[in-house]
């Protein structure tokens, strides 16, 4: 070797053992995902990643706040509250009873869900908004505690921004809801909560709002056009599970093993639909939202959020997202449209009556 030239250290170069261990890890991952080779099981392992139970909140009964529960089944018949763990300092935080009401719902698959209703400080004076409530389907890797963090953009803030009651829930197997994660369970979950709201609030219409994987639940429910549905908001939606791995989100043919097939359902939604998507979303590219938009029966102008990615679009960084959704509630849902039609007809009748009176005089 020439003098002055040093040999490169070999410590950082992978050896045969490292390569073999890497191969073993890859084989183990494949075996975990693909065994048993049942599409629903594979989907559950790939798609669902709930936070560790108790990491962001716990269930407490007012009669014994320190008592611990495995899930909500153990306390569903007692007055409950959510004790939120402040992720910034680890302290417990409890929203006031006026802000957050906790209740449970049993699904068709016999799972018990943790549900909340967030009440705004002031209800909207807009007659259309006054007739509506919002039902939110949250994204993956989150639960109610994550969206109830104090001193941040949380569900209570959403209720105040939209000036109406805001409902949310944990999917089966998430948080303190019982059962296991699964596509069919997600669809049964939203149906059960929707029906519960209709049962307890028959005077209200419902706007369903989904975010990320929550959009699949929103689309599945809305495609059946249930009674009382006033509108749908889809935030960062995707066309289907397998299409996420394809460069063609609008591919016309759906594979038999595909999951979360919103692309095949969205054209059956009769009500108005608003799509919001970030143009820098690397998890679910904007092309997915636009592919769904093109299939809608009754779309409203979508909102493309410049600079937003998958995680920041609903973080509060882009206030115009909330402004756009609030405008949808006021002016573009079926309730809003009917209110505007009635108002227009009344104005026409008043104008006609005025002209008739003037001609008679």
XYZ file of C-alpha atoms in Angstrom:
361
model
C 0.000 0.000 0.000
C 1.411 3.443 -0.866
C 2.780 5.452 2.023
C 0.349 8.046 3.390
C -2.759 6.140 2.303
C -4.732 4.707 5.211
C -6.887 1.622 5.049
C -10.622 2.314 5.555
C -11.948 0.915 8.857
C -14.010 -2.206 8.464
C -16.130 -1.805 11.597
C -19.058 -0.209 9.790
C -19.189 -2.727 6.963
C -21.877 -5.371 7.431
C -20.615 -8.877 7.802
C -22.166 -12.215 6.947
C -23.784 -12.472 10.378
C -25.407 -9.041 10.061
C -26.760 -9.889 6.637
C -28.103 -13.194 7.915
C -29.810 -11.497 10.886
C -31.356 -8.922 8.539
C -32.690 -11.745 6.368
C -34.147 -13.475 9.437
C -35.909 -10.256 10.515
C -37.374 -9.801 7.034
C -38.569 -13.429 6.970
C -40.076 -13.019 10.414
C -41.937 -9.895 9.317
C -43.285 -11.645 6.237
C -44.386 -14.639 8.304
C -46.081 -12.393 10.874
C -47.995 -10.458 8.223
C -48.849 -13.296 5.847
C -49.671 -16.076 8.334
C -52.395 -17.085 8.346
C -52.902 -16.112 4.666
C -56.355 -14.619 5.277
C -56.929 -11.165 3.698
C -58.821 -9.773 6.719
C -56.065 -10.882 9.111
C -53.319 -9.468 6.872
C -55.239 -6.183 6.596
C -55.563 -5.948 10.371
C -51.844 -6.447 10.892
C -50.835 -3.955 8.214
C -53.474 -1.268 8.607
C -54.211 -0.898 12.306
C -51.732 0.527 14.798
C -53.573 1.671 17.931
C -51.609 3.540 20.605
C -50.718 1.606 23.721
C -53.760 1.378 25.986
C -53.628 3.948 28.754
C -50.896 6.008 27.107
C -53.118 9.047 26.417
C -56.125 8.511 28.696
C -57.940 6.194 31.071
C -61.574 5.603 31.970
C -62.703 6.618 35.454
C -66.028 6.330 37.242
C -67.038 9.290 39.332
C -67.839 7.121 42.352
C -64.294 5.669 42.440
C -61.906 7.730 40.255
C -58.843 5.593 41.047
C -60.396 2.269 40.050
C -58.841 0.778 36.898
C -60.747 -0.904 34.075
C -59.657 -3.177 31.241
C -62.215 -1.620 28.913
C -65.457 0.310 29.058
C -67.589 -2.800 29.583
C -66.749 -2.734 33.277
C -68.201 0.710 33.888
C -70.700 1.413 31.112
C -73.655 1.641 33.531
C -72.016 4.271 35.753
C -71.300 7.988 35.238
C -67.875 8.144 33.568
C -65.167 10.580 32.667
C -61.972 10.475 30.645
C -58.788 11.241 32.540
C -56.482 12.561 29.843
C -52.742 12.222 30.230
C -51.075 15.465 29.201
C -48.402 14.227 26.784
C -46.219 17.292 27.357
C -45.766 16.863 31.122
C -47.446 13.566 32.087
C -50.032 15.212 34.346
C -53.678 14.111 34.464
C -56.274 16.434 32.963
C -60.058 16.194 33.054
C -62.261 18.309 30.801
C -65.374 19.743 32.431
C -68.572 17.740 32.207
C -70.112 20.532 30.176
C -67.309 20.279 27.592
C -66.993 16.490 27.291
C -69.723 13.931 27.948
C -68.689 10.249 27.938
C -71.008 7.435 26.913
C -70.801 3.938 25.431
C -72.324 2.219 22.415
C -72.663 -1.492 21.651
C -72.025 -2.483 18.032
C -73.652 -5.200 15.929
C -70.472 -7.228 16.508
C -71.027 -6.952 20.297
C -68.117 -4.603 20.900
C -68.446 -1.780 23.407
C -67.133 1.596 22.238
C -65.958 4.621 24.181
C -67.769 7.669 22.769
C -67.784 11.360 23.602
C -69.875 14.407 22.843
C -68.108 17.773 22.951
C -70.309 20.823 23.503
C -69.374 24.304 22.249
C -69.394 27.377 24.475
C -71.903 28.989 22.100
C -74.143 27.398 19.498
C -74.341 28.881 16.025
C -77.107 31.337 15.188
C -77.061 29.989 11.639
C -80.277 27.939 11.255
C -78.592 25.276 9.112
C -75.755 24.668 11.592
C -78.257 24.635 14.455
C -79.913 21.591 12.862
C -76.656 19.643 12.468
C -74.084 17.797 14.572
C -70.715 16.400 13.486
C -69.560 12.788 13.850
C -65.783 12.368 13.544
C -63.897 9.200 12.509
C -60.274 9.529 13.598
C -57.074 8.470 11.822
C -54.866 5.508 12.585
C -52.356 5.486 15.457
C -54.600 7.723 17.547
C -57.314 7.528 20.162
C -59.593 9.909 22.025
C -56.913 10.947 24.489
C -54.647 12.117 21.693
C -57.395 14.402 20.399
C -58.292 15.753 23.858
C -54.876 17.089 24.791
C -55.095 20.374 26.727
C -53.542 23.525 25.283
C -53.773 22.213 21.731
C -56.208 21.971 18.845
C -58.532 19.316 20.292
C -62.087 18.052 19.920
C -63.440 20.728 22.260
C -61.794 23.342 20.040
C -63.415 21.737 16.990
C -66.840 21.998 18.639
C -66.240 25.689 19.358
C -64.989 26.407 15.841
C -67.960 24.693 14.200
C -70.388 25.967 16.859
C -72.213 22.658 17.174
C -72.001 19.367 19.064
C -69.028 17.281 18.016
C -69.104 13.482 18.479
C -66.125 11.115 18.350
C -65.340 7.537 19.365
C -62.589 4.948 19.647
C -62.744 2.068 17.170
C -62.974 -1.511 18.424
C -59.623 -2.437 19.955
C -58.563 1.205 20.328
C -58.279 2.994 23.648
C -60.730 1.438 26.091
C -63.162 0.160 23.457
C -63.497 -3.631 23.561
C -62.945 -6.040 20.687
C -60.188 -6.221 18.089
C -59.161 -3.983 15.238
C -60.539 -4.861 11.822
C -62.083 -3.397 8.703
C -65.519 -4.921 9.322
C -65.437 -3.759 12.926
C -64.657 -0.193 11.846
C -67.735 -0.168 9.609
C -69.917 -1.624 12.379
C -68.463 0.918 14.825
C -69.455 4.027 12.909
C -72.872 2.578 12.130
C -73.555 1.948 15.826
C -72.496 5.452 16.879
C -74.468 7.042 14.032
C -77.599 5.122 15.004
C -77.130 6.101 18.655
C -76.981 9.782 17.767
C -80.100 9.432 15.612
C -81.858 7.677 18.487
C -80.956 10.286 21.098
C -81.024 13.350 18.828
C -83.826 12.697 16.308
C -84.171 16.434 15.669
C -80.600 16.674 14.333
C -79.029 15.863 10.983
C -75.494 14.460 10.956
C -72.402 15.522 9.040
C -69.853 12.688 9.027
C -66.201 13.733 8.989
C -63.403 11.217 8.385
C -59.635 11.683 8.531
C -57.197 9.268 6.841
C -58.345 5.710 7.627
C -61.443 7.296 9.161
C -62.519 8.334 5.664
C -63.079 4.675 4.810
C -65.599 4.366 7.638
C -67.265 7.621 6.578
C -67.540 6.499 2.958
C -68.840 3.051 3.851
C -71.613 4.531 6.006
C -72.468 7.356 3.612
C -72.648 5.020 0.600
C -75.705 3.409 2.216
C -77.321 6.879 2.425
C -78.690 6.484 5.963
C -81.576 8.617 7.114
C -80.472 11.906 8.609
C -77.162 12.205 6.744
C -76.619 15.869 5.808
C -73.082 15.843 4.416
C -69.650 14.207 4.370
C -66.174 15.683 4.896
C -63.186 13.565 3.820
C -59.760 14.713 5.026
C -56.778 13.042 3.326
C -58.807 10.115 1.934
C -57.428 7.185 -0.076
C -59.027 5.130 -2.830
C -58.289 1.651 -1.418
C -55.678 -0.303 0.508
C -53.840 -1.845 -2.430
C -54.108 1.302 -4.535
C -51.935 3.024 -1.925
C -49.072 0.886 -3.242
C -49.906 1.638 -6.870
C -49.060 4.644 -8.999
C -52.621 4.596 -10.316
C -55.045 5.474 -7.507
C -57.869 5.628 -10.074
C -57.175 2.157 -11.457
C -60.641 0.968 -12.595
C -60.372 -2.684 -11.555
C -60.359 -3.617 -7.875
C -58.443 -6.709 -6.789
C -60.461 -9.339 -4.923
C -58.007 -9.119 -2.015
C -58.217 -5.328 -1.734
C -59.521 -3.591 1.396
C -61.023 -0.222 2.341
C -62.418 0.095 -1.175
C -63.722 3.670 -1.013
C -63.121 3.985 -4.759
C -65.936 1.498 -5.408
C -68.361 3.062 -2.909
C -67.966 6.824 -3.105
C -70.098 7.195 -6.259
C -73.098 5.836 -4.335
C -73.184 8.761 -1.889
C -76.184 10.989 -2.599
C -75.384 13.819 -0.194
C -72.850 16.620 -0.618
C -69.179 15.698 -0.092
C -66.227 17.971 0.692
C -62.674 16.670 0.187
C -59.667 18.335 1.871
C -56.145 17.163 1.036
C -52.605 18.464 1.534
C -50.456 18.803 -1.571
C -47.370 17.594 0.336
C -49.047 14.482 1.753
C -46.521 11.643 1.391
C -48.588 9.070 3.291
C -51.658 9.431 1.062
C -50.820 11.392 -2.092
C -53.161 14.123 -3.283
C -53.982 12.030 -6.369
C -56.104 9.743 -4.159
C -58.312 12.594 -2.978
C -58.716 13.880 -6.536
C -59.555 10.386 -7.849
C -62.390 10.138 -5.320
C -63.527 13.690 -6.125
C -63.961 12.762 -9.795
C -66.373 9.953 -8.855
C -68.667 11.969 -6.573
C -72.328 12.541 -7.446
C -72.635 15.793 -5.504
C -69.178 17.256 -4.927
C -68.512 20.722 -3.622
C -65.277 22.545 -4.506
C -62.438 20.637 -2.795
C -59.791 22.258 -0.634
C -56.188 21.583 -1.621
C -54.039 22.754 1.273
C -50.725 24.002 -0.057
C -47.812 23.090 2.196
C -49.794 20.641 4.328
C -48.775 17.034 4.789
C -50.697 14.087 6.231
C -50.057 15.024 9.846
C -50.333 18.817 9.722
C -53.505 19.277 7.691
C -55.765 19.145 10.765
C -53.240 20.277 13.366
C -54.437 23.878 13.501
C -51.513 25.160 11.459
C -53.812 25.735 8.472
C -56.790 27.649 9.839
C -58.448 27.855 6.413
C -59.146 24.097 6.657
C -61.500 24.783 9.549
C -62.897 27.860 7.820
C -63.700 25.763 4.754
C -65.401 23.031 6.789
C -67.378 25.637 8.755
C -68.492 27.150 5.454
C -69.558 23.705 4.270
C -71.734 23.285 7.363
C -73.319 26.716 6.887
C -73.898 26.782 3.149
C -73.313 23.478 1.329
C -74.838 20.528 3.175
C -78.308 19.274 2.303
C -79.700 21.102 5.336
C -77.997 24.332 4.242
C -79.289 23.960 0.695
C -82.856 23.402 1.844
C -82.654 26.435 4.136
C -81.434 28.579 1.258
C -84.185 27.263 -1.027
C -86.854 28.041 1.569
C -85.413 31.510 2.098
C -85.309 32.110 -1.658
C -88.918 30.962 -2.054
C -90.019 33.235 0.783
C -88.239 36.191 -0.803
C -89.880 35.416 -4.158
C -93.290 35.187 -2.515
C -92.736 38.459 -0.671
C -91.636 40.177 -3.880
C -94.636 38.778 -5.761
C -97.036 39.879 -3.032
C -95.512 43.341 -3.025
C -95.903 43.669 -6.798
C -99.519 42.466 -6.598
C -100.312 45.010 -3.875
C -98.681 47.822 -5.842
C -100.620 46.928 -9.048
C -103.906 46.908 -7.149
C -103.178 50.332 -5.719
